[in-house]
Amino acid sequence: MLTQAQSLEQYLLTLSQKRRTGELVVGSAGESWKLYFYSGRLIYATGGQHSVRRWYRCLRRYSSQFSSSWFMGMRTPDDYWEVDFINQAIQRQYISLEQAKAVFQSIVNEVVLTLVDYPADDVQWHPNRLVAQQLVFVSVQQALVRSQKLYRQWQAIGGDHLTTLLPHELPYLSPVVINHRGLRVHLSTAKYDRLTRWMQGNITLWDMAAQAQRSLPEIINLLVPLIYQG
């Protein structure tokens, strides 16, 4: 159990070092997250406000052939449906093992990135509770190092602009263009047209990075200064 003197990051490392197997449930402000460990490594993670969007985005990013018709005839349990759907897609040869590995790893890394500084109110550990995912095993330490590196990158990019945001909030911003005239001054016509299609308040910076096939820091580098200009 997480103690008052222990951060969530430290607790994740403890579970890894002790080679724990089971489910970690993290709760705060009405949101719940679930991280699944196998012998100290992460095999899946889900939860938060954008869990379905995250799953769909990662699946689309690493399997360009994705089609909604894949859902036809698939039966998935209410619990763990995200993993079960991908497993069935592999069995039906809709996606390759390598694509599935990339999807699972991307989802886990995104959740860890979100939770590194997350203000957890409730943390519960359920030993030996698993999901059916044995394709990829993510190192907790490497995922945390990657997350901290990304934080430093976008803090360097955003500077004073990011002081009003917690790090885990930034990738989930869904910006809206208010000052169209001012935005047009700073951008070419092509970039302006693309950004105004994106910045309508219905997709996040994560979504934009996936659609543009860019890294999250690249999207932040492009958009954060523009967001604070209106």
PDB file of C-alpha atoms in Angstrom:
ATOM      1  CA  MET A   1       0.000   0.000   0.000  1.00  0.00           C
ATOM      2  CA  LEU A   2       1.158   3.524  -0.835  1.00  0.00           C
ATOM      3  CA  THR A   3       2.316   5.448   2.243  1.00  0.00           C
ATOM      4  CA  GLN A   4       2.148   9.202   2.819  1.00  0.00           C
ATOM      5  CA  ALA A   5       5.924   9.433   2.504  1.00  0.00           C
ATOM      6  CA  GLN A   6       5.924   7.562  -0.794  1.00  0.00           C
ATOM      7  CA  SER A   7       5.079   8.984  -4.216  1.00  0.00           C
ATOM      8  CA  LEU A   8       3.192   6.981  -6.818  1.00  0.00           C
ATOM      9  CA  GLU A   9       6.385   6.848  -8.875  1.00  0.00           C
ATOM     10  CA  GLN A  10       8.268   5.313  -5.941  1.00  0.00           C
ATOM     11  CA  TYR A  11       5.476   2.803  -5.388  1.00  0.00           C
ATOM     12  CA  LEU A  12       5.592   1.707  -9.028  1.00  0.00           C
ATOM     13  CA  LEU A  13       9.336   1.157  -8.699  1.00  0.00           C
ATOM     14  CA  THR A  14       8.797  -0.848  -5.507  1.00  0.00           C
ATOM     15  CA  LEU A  15       6.318  -3.142  -7.259  1.00  0.00           C
ATOM     16  CA  SER A  16       8.841  -3.583 -10.049  1.00  0.00           C
ATOM     17  CA  GLN A  17      11.781  -4.280  -7.751  1.00  0.00           C
ATOM     18  CA  LYS A  18       9.760  -6.835  -5.771  1.00  0.00           C
ATOM     19  CA  ARG A  19       8.647  -8.470  -9.032  1.00  0.00           C
ATOM     20  CA  ARG A  20       4.973  -8.232  -8.120  1.00  0.00           C
ATOM     21  CA  THR A  21       2.172  -9.699 -10.218  1.00  0.00           C
ATOM     22  CA  GLY A  22      -1.300  -8.195 -10.053  1.00  0.00           C
ATOM     23  CA  GLU A  23      -3.455  -5.113 -10.570  1.00  0.00           C
ATOM     24  CA  LEU A  24      -2.773  -1.621  -9.217  1.00  0.00           C
ATOM     25  CA  VAL A  25      -5.830   0.636  -9.028  1.00  0.00           C
ATOM     26  CA  VAL A  26      -5.150   4.374  -8.744  1.00  0.00           C
ATOM     27  CA  GLY A  27      -7.992   6.789  -8.014  1.00  0.00           C
ATOM     28  CA  SER A  28      -8.311  10.559  -7.800  1.00  0.00           C
ATOM     29  CA  ALA A  29     -11.019  13.160  -8.392  1.00  0.00           C
ATOM     30  CA  GLY A  30     -13.542  10.616  -9.632  1.00  0.00           C
ATOM     31  CA  GLU A  31     -11.135   8.988 -12.107  1.00  0.00           C
ATOM     32  CA  SER A  32      -9.744   5.484 -11.874  1.00  0.00           C
ATOM     33  CA  TRP A  33      -6.681   3.909 -13.483  1.00  0.00           C
ATOM     34  CA  LYS A  34      -5.610   0.265 -13.630  1.00  0.00           C
ATOM     35  CA  LEU A  35      -2.063  -0.949 -14.189  1.00  0.00           C
ATOM     36  CA  TYR A  36      -1.304  -4.640 -14.627  1.00  0.00           C
ATOM     37  CA  PHE A  37       2.020  -6.122 -13.558  1.00  0.00           C
ATOM     38  CA  TYR A  38       3.582  -9.464 -14.352  1.00  0.00           C
ATOM     39  CA  SER A  39       6.704 -10.304 -12.362  1.00  0.00           C
ATOM     40  CA  GLY A  40       7.442  -6.610 -11.863  1.00  0.00           C
ATOM     41  CA  ARG A  41       6.877  -5.485 -15.439  1.00  0.00           C
ATOM     42  CA  LEU A  42       3.891  -3.677 -16.876  1.00  0.00           C
ATOM     43  CA  ILE A  43       1.778  -5.660 -19.322  1.00  0.00           C
ATOM     44  CA  TYR A  44      -1.182  -3.284 -19.673  1.00  0.00           C
ATOM     45  CA  ALA A  45      -2.676  -0.071 -18.336  1.00  0.00           C
ATOM     46  CA  THR A  46      -6.007   1.664 -18.785  1.00  0.00           C
ATOM     47  CA  GLY A  47      -8.355   4.171 -17.198  1.00  0.00           C
ATOM     48  CA  GLY A  48      -8.923   7.879 -16.908  1.00  0.00           C
ATOM     49  CA  GLN A  49     -11.297  10.052 -18.873  1.00  0.00           C
ATOM     50  CA  HIS A  50      -9.775   9.187 -22.266  1.00  0.00           C
ATOM     51  CA  SER A  51      -9.290   5.412 -22.018  1.00  0.00           C
ATOM     52  CA  VAL A  52     -11.299   4.481 -25.127  1.00  0.00           C
ATOM     53  CA  ARG A  53      -9.871   7.361 -27.141  1.00  0.00           C
ATOM     54  CA  ARG A  54      -6.326   6.344 -26.119  1.00  0.00           C
ATOM     55  CA  TRP A  55      -6.927   2.707 -27.101  1.00  0.00           C
ATOM     56  CA  TYR A  56      -8.456   3.668 -30.454  1.00  0.00           C
ATOM     57  CA  ARG A  57      -5.719   6.200 -31.241  1.00  0.00           C
ATOM     58  CA  CYS A  58      -2.879   3.774 -30.511  1.00  0.00           C
ATOM     59  CA  LEU A  59      -4.557   1.009 -32.489  1.00  0.00           C
ATOM     60  CA  ARG A  60      -5.033   3.293 -35.490  1.00  0.00           C
ATOM     61  CA  ARG A  61      -1.490   4.613 -35.263  1.00  0.00           C
ATOM     62  CA  TYR A  62       0.165   1.202 -35.444  1.00  0.00           C
ATOM     63  CA  SER A  63      -2.347  -0.590 -37.669  1.00  0.00           C
ATOM     64  CA  SER A  64      -3.241   1.713 -40.539  1.00  0.00           C
ATOM     65  CA  GLN A  65      -5.459  -1.019 -41.960  1.00  0.00           C
ATOM     66  CA  PHE A  66      -7.800  -0.796 -38.955  1.00  0.00           C
ATOM     67  CA  SER A  67     -11.485  -1.003 -39.866  1.00  0.00           C
ATOM     68  CA  SER A  68     -14.625  -0.775 -37.760  1.00  0.00           C
ATOM     69  CA  SER A  69     -15.740  -3.958 -39.531  1.00  0.00           C
ATOM     70  CA  TRP A  70     -13.289  -5.820 -37.291  1.00  0.00           C
ATOM     71  CA  PHE A  71     -15.842  -5.524 -34.500  1.00  0.00           C
ATOM     72  CA  MET A  72     -18.308  -7.661 -36.447  1.00  0.00           C
ATOM     73  CA  GLY A  73     -18.634 -11.078 -34.877  1.00  0.00           C
ATOM     74  CA  MET A  74     -16.237 -10.321 -32.035  1.00  0.00           C
ATOM     75  CA  ARG A  75     -17.385 -11.036 -28.521  1.00  0.00           C
ATOM     76  CA  THR A  76     -15.451  -9.307 -25.800  1.00  0.00           C
ATOM     77  CA  PRO A  77     -16.062  -9.296 -22.032  1.00  0.00           C
ATOM     78  CA  ASP A  78     -16.987  -6.018 -20.356  1.00  0.00           C
ATOM     79  CA  ASP A  79     -13.798  -6.210 -18.309  1.00  0.00           C
ATOM     80  CA  TYR A  80     -10.512  -6.244 -20.203  1.00  0.00           C
ATOM     81  CA  TRP A  81     -12.241  -5.783 -23.577  1.00  0.00           C
ATOM     82  CA  GLU A  82      -9.368  -3.593 -24.812  1.00  0.00           C
ATOM     83  CA  VAL A  83      -6.861  -6.429 -24.503  1.00  0.00           C
ATOM     84  CA  ASP A  84      -9.308  -9.094 -25.657  1.00  0.00           C
ATOM     85  CA  PHE A  85     -10.160  -7.200 -28.840  1.00  0.00           C
ATOM     86  CA  ILE A  86      -6.492  -6.918 -29.827  1.00  0.00           C
ATOM     87  CA  ASN A  87      -5.925 -10.596 -29.046  1.00  0.00           C
ATOM     88  CA  GLN A  88      -8.827 -11.529 -31.325  1.00  0.00           C
ATOM     89  CA  ALA A  89      -7.511  -9.193 -34.035  1.00  0.00           C
ATOM     90  CA  ILE A  90      -4.215 -11.115 -33.906  1.00  0.00           C
ATOM     91  CA  GLN A  91      -5.985 -14.470 -34.105  1.00  0.00           C
ATOM     92  CA  ARG A  92      -7.957 -13.310 -37.146  1.00  0.00           C
ATOM     93  CA  GLN A  93      -4.740 -11.980 -38.710  1.00  0.00           C
ATOM     94  CA  TYR A  94      -6.055  -8.424 -38.867  1.00  0.00           C
ATOM     95  CA  ILE A  95      -2.837  -7.218 -37.245  1.00  0.00           C
ATOM     96  CA  SER A  96       0.612  -8.716 -36.804  1.00  0.00           C
ATOM     97  CA  LEU A  97       2.281  -9.588 -33.522  1.00  0.00           C
ATOM     98  CA  GLU A  98       4.686  -6.670 -33.982  1.00  0.00           C
ATOM     99  CA  GLN A  99       1.811  -4.245 -34.490  1.00  0.00           C
ATOM    100  CA  ALA A 100       0.059  -5.552 -31.391  1.00  0.00           C
ATOM    101  CA  LYS A 101       3.246  -5.184 -29.341  1.00  0.00           C
ATOM    102  CA  ALA A 102       3.587  -1.562 -30.472  1.00  0.00           C
ATOM    103  CA  VAL A 103      -0.039  -0.846 -29.544  1.00  0.00           C
ATOM    104  CA  PHE A 104       0.281  -2.357 -26.061  1.00  0.00           C
ATOM    105  CA  GLN A 105       3.574  -0.584 -25.371  1.00  0.00           C
ATOM    106  CA  SER A 106       2.259   2.772 -26.573  1.00  0.00           C
ATOM    107  CA  ILE A 107      -0.814   2.515 -24.344  1.00  0.00           C
ATOM    108  CA  VAL A 108       1.246   1.585 -21.283  1.00  0.00           C
ATOM    109  CA  ASN A 109       3.741   4.400 -21.869  1.00  0.00           C
ATOM    110  CA  GLU A 110       0.969   6.977 -22.254  1.00  0.00           C
ATOM    111  CA  VAL A 111      -0.699   5.935 -19.004  1.00  0.00           C
ATOM    112  CA  VAL A 112       2.600   6.000 -17.101  1.00  0.00           C
ATOM    113  CA  LEU A 113       3.334   9.447 -18.518  1.00  0.00           C
ATOM    114  CA  THR A 114      -0.046  10.640 -17.260  1.00  0.00           C
ATOM    115  CA  LEU A 115       0.400   9.177 -13.787  1.00  0.00           C
ATOM    116  CA  VAL A 116       3.974  10.256 -12.994  1.00  0.00           C
ATOM    117  CA  ASP A 117       2.836  13.416 -11.191  1.00  0.00           C
ATOM    118  CA  TYR A 118      -0.770  12.329 -10.691  1.00  0.00           C
ATOM    119  CA  PRO A 119      -2.314  13.432  -7.345  1.00  0.00           C
ATOM    120  CA  ALA A 120      -3.498   9.973  -6.275  1.00  0.00           C
ATOM    121  CA  ASP A 121      -6.073   9.913  -3.468  1.00  0.00           C
ATOM    122  CA  ASP A 122      -6.557   6.161  -3.317  1.00  0.00           C
ATOM    123  CA  VAL A 123      -4.196   3.351  -4.332  1.00  0.00           C
ATOM    124  CA  GLN A 124      -5.124  -0.322  -4.039  1.00  0.00           C
ATOM    125  CA  TRP A 125      -3.093  -3.400  -4.888  1.00  0.00           C
ATOM    126  CA  HIS A 126      -4.779  -6.653  -5.957  1.00  0.00           C
ATOM    127  CA  PRO A 127      -2.236  -9.496  -6.185  1.00  0.00           C
ATOM    128  CA  ASN A 128      -2.443 -12.067  -8.975  1.00  0.00           C
ATOM    129  CA  ARG A 129      -5.156 -10.224 -10.904  1.00  0.00           C
ATOM    130  CA  LEU A 130      -4.099 -10.311 -14.568  1.00  0.00           C
ATOM    131  CA  VAL A 131      -5.091  -9.563 -18.144  1.00  0.00           C
ATOM    132  CA  ALA A 132      -4.376 -11.893 -21.076  1.00  0.00           C
ATOM    133  CA  GLN A 133      -1.393 -10.029 -22.489  1.00  0.00           C
ATOM    134  CA  GLN A 134       1.953 -11.797 -22.752  1.00  0.00           C
ATOM    135  CA  LEU A 135       3.397 -10.203 -25.895  1.00  0.00           C
ATOM    136  CA  VAL A 136       5.283  -7.289 -24.394  1.00  0.00           C
ATOM    137  CA  PHE A 137       6.617  -6.571 -20.905  1.00  0.00           C
ATOM    138  CA  VAL A 138       7.353  -2.905 -20.228  1.00  0.00           C
ATOM    139  CA  SER A 139      10.102  -1.940 -17.792  1.00  0.00           C
ATOM    140  CA  VAL A 140       8.684   0.387 -15.140  1.00  0.00           C
ATOM    141  CA  GLN A 141      12.014   2.161 -14.742  1.00  0.00           C
ATOM    142  CA  GLN A 142      12.380   2.755 -18.476  1.00  0.00           C
ATOM    143  CA  ALA A 143       8.794   4.011 -18.755  1.00  0.00           C
ATOM    144  CA  LEU A 144       9.381   6.457 -15.898  1.00  0.00           C
ATOM    145  CA  VAL A 145      12.677   7.681 -17.368  1.00  0.00           C
ATOM    146  CA  ARG A 146      10.953   8.236 -20.704  1.00  0.00           C
ATOM    147  CA  SER A 147       8.147  10.159 -18.995  1.00  0.00           C
ATOM    148  CA  GLN A 148      10.525  12.436 -17.102  1.00  0.00           C
ATOM    149  CA  LYS A 149      12.453  13.097 -20.313  1.00  0.00           C
ATOM    150  CA  LEU A 150       9.248  14.125 -22.089  1.00  0.00           C
ATOM    151  CA  TYR A 151       8.285  16.391 -19.186  1.00  0.00           C
ATOM    152  CA  ARG A 152      11.629  18.176 -19.372  1.00  0.00           C
ATOM    153  CA  GLN A 153      11.297  18.570 -23.136  1.00  0.00           C
ATOM    154  CA  TRP A 154       7.943  20.257 -23.087  1.00  0.00           C
ATOM    155  CA  GLN A 155       8.754  22.361 -20.023  1.00  0.00           C
ATOM    156  CA  ALA A 156      11.730  23.689 -21.995  1.00  0.00           C
ATOM    157  CA  ILE A 157       9.420  24.316 -24.947  1.00  0.00           C
ATOM    158  CA  GLY A 158       6.575  25.914 -23.040  1.00  0.00           C
ATOM    159  CA  GLY A 159       8.472  27.866 -20.421  1.00  0.00           C
ATOM    160  CA  ASP A 160       6.195  30.241 -18.511  1.00  0.00           C
ATOM    161  CA  HIS A 161       3.200  29.194 -20.599  1.00  0.00           C
ATOM    162  CA  LEU A 162       2.939  25.898 -18.708  1.00  0.00           C
ATOM    163  CA  THR A 163       2.981  27.202 -15.145  1.00  0.00           C
ATOM    164  CA  THR A 164      -0.824  27.064 -14.962  1.00  0.00           C
ATOM    165  CA  LEU A 165      -0.918  23.373 -15.935  1.00  0.00           C
ATOM    166  CA  LEU A 166       0.118  20.194 -14.199  1.00  0.00           C
ATOM    167  CA  PRO A 167       2.329  18.118 -16.507  1.00  0.00           C
ATOM    168  CA  HIS A 168      -0.218  15.313 -16.856  1.00  0.00           C
ATOM    169  CA  GLU A 169      -2.882  17.790 -18.017  1.00  0.00           C
ATOM    170  CA  LEU A 170      -1.020  19.242 -21.004  1.00  0.00           C
ATOM    171  CA  PRO A 171      -1.319  16.345 -23.526  1.00  0.00           C
ATOM    172  CA  TYR A 172      -5.085  16.268 -22.977  1.00  0.00           C
ATOM    173  CA  LEU A 173      -5.701  19.900 -23.867  1.00  0.00           C
ATOM    174  CA  SER A 174      -8.340  20.306 -26.587  1.00  0.00           C
ATOM    175  CA  PRO A 175      -7.593  23.825 -27.880  1.00  0.00           C
ATOM    176  CA  VAL A 176     -10.025  26.086 -29.705  1.00  0.00           C
ATOM    177  CA  VAL A 177      -9.056  28.946 -32.032  1.00  0.00           C
ATOM    178  CA  ILE A 178     -10.455  32.240 -30.753  1.00  0.00           C
ATOM    179  CA  ASN A 179      -8.320  34.783 -32.603  1.00  0.00           C
ATOM    180  CA  HIS A 180      -8.426  33.513 -36.188  1.00  0.00           C
ATOM    181  CA  ARG A 181      -6.940  36.694 -37.603  1.00  0.00           C
ATOM    182  CA  GLY A 182      -3.980  36.622 -35.220  1.00  0.00           C
ATOM    183  CA  LEU A 183      -3.347  32.933 -35.924  1.00  0.00           C
ATOM    184  CA  ARG A 184      -3.353  33.478 -39.678  1.00  0.00           C
ATOM    185  CA  VAL A 185      -0.557  36.052 -39.324  1.00  0.00           C
ATOM    186  CA  HIS A 186       1.813  33.462 -37.823  1.00  0.00           C
ATOM    187  CA  LEU A 187       1.144  30.560 -40.202  1.00  0.00           C
ATOM    188  CA  SER A 188       1.140  29.587 -43.833  1.00  0.00           C
ATOM    189  CA  THR A 189      -2.254  28.969 -45.400  1.00  0.00           C
ATOM    190  CA  ALA A 190      -1.736  25.189 -45.356  1.00  0.00           C
ATOM    191  CA  LYS A 191      -0.773  25.124 -41.667  1.00  0.00           C
ATOM    192  CA  TYR A 192      -3.583  27.495 -40.776  1.00  0.00           C
ATOM    193  CA  ASP A 193      -6.150  25.296 -42.517  1.00  0.00           C
ATOM    194  CA  ARG A 194      -4.868  22.168 -40.780  1.00  0.00           C
ATOM    195  CA  LEU A 195      -4.751  23.744 -37.332  1.00  0.00           C
ATOM    196  CA  THR A 196      -8.223  25.230 -37.565  1.00  0.00           C
ATOM    197  CA  ARG A 197      -9.557  21.778 -38.466  1.00  0.00           C
ATOM    198  CA  TRP A 198      -7.821  20.372 -35.413  1.00  0.00           C
ATOM    199  CA  MET A 199      -8.420  23.178 -32.935  1.00  0.00           C
ATOM    200  CA  GLN A 200     -12.174  22.954 -32.504  1.00  0.00           C
ATOM    201  CA  GLY A 201     -12.164  21.665 -28.946  1.00  0.00           C
ATOM    202  CA  ASN A 202     -12.857  18.035 -29.785  1.00  0.00           C
ATOM    203  CA  ILE A 203      -9.404  16.432 -30.111  1.00  0.00           C
ATOM    204  CA  THR A 204      -6.433  16.442 -27.751  1.00  0.00           C
ATOM    205  CA  LEU A 205      -2.758  17.126 -28.345  1.00  0.00           C
ATOM    206  CA  TRP A 206      -2.234  13.348 -28.189  1.00  0.00           C
ATOM    207  CA  ASP A 207      -4.748  12.945 -31.028  1.00  0.00           C
ATOM    208  CA  MET A 208      -3.076  15.660 -33.078  1.00  0.00           C
ATOM    209  CA  ALA A 209       0.336  14.018 -32.684  1.00  0.00           C
ATOM    210  CA  ALA A 210      -1.093  10.705 -33.892  1.00  0.00           C
ATOM    211  CA  GLN A 211      -2.885  12.252 -36.871  1.00  0.00           C
ATOM    212  CA  ALA A 212       0.213  14.201 -37.899  1.00  0.00           C
ATOM    213  CA  GLN A 213       2.502  11.223 -37.180  1.00  0.00           C
ATOM    214  CA  ARG A 214       4.650  13.483 -35.041  1.00  0.00           C
ATOM    215  CA  SER A 215       5.963  13.123 -31.511  1.00  0.00           C
ATOM    216  CA  LEU A 216       4.099  14.792 -28.668  1.00  0.00           C
ATOM    217  CA  PRO A 217       6.952  17.284 -27.971  1.00  0.00           C
ATOM    218  CA  GLU A 218       6.867  18.351 -31.640  1.00  0.00           C
ATOM    219  CA  ILE A 219       3.147  19.100 -31.420  1.00  0.00           C
ATOM    220  CA  ILE A 220       3.625  20.948 -28.137  1.00  0.00           C
ATOM    221  CA  ASN A 221       6.465  22.955 -29.677  1.00  0.00           C
ATOM    222  CA  LEU A 222       4.161  23.989 -32.518  1.00  0.00           C
ATOM    223  CA  LEU A 223       0.951  24.631 -30.631  1.00  0.00           C
ATOM    224  CA  VAL A 224       1.632  25.858 -27.100  1.00  0.00           C
ATOM    225  CA  PRO A 225       2.960  29.297 -28.137  1.00  0.00           C
ATOM    226  CA  LEU A 226      -0.006  29.669 -30.511  1.00  0.00           C
ATOM    227  CA  ILE A 227      -2.488  28.620 -27.831  1.00  0.00           C
ATOM    228  CA  TYR A 228      -1.281  31.353 -25.513  1.00  0.00           C
ATOM    229  CA  GLN A 229      -1.454  33.909 -28.315  1.00  0.00           C
ATOM    230  CA  GLY A 230      -5.152  33.079 -28.707  1.00  0.00           C
TER     231      GLY A 230
END
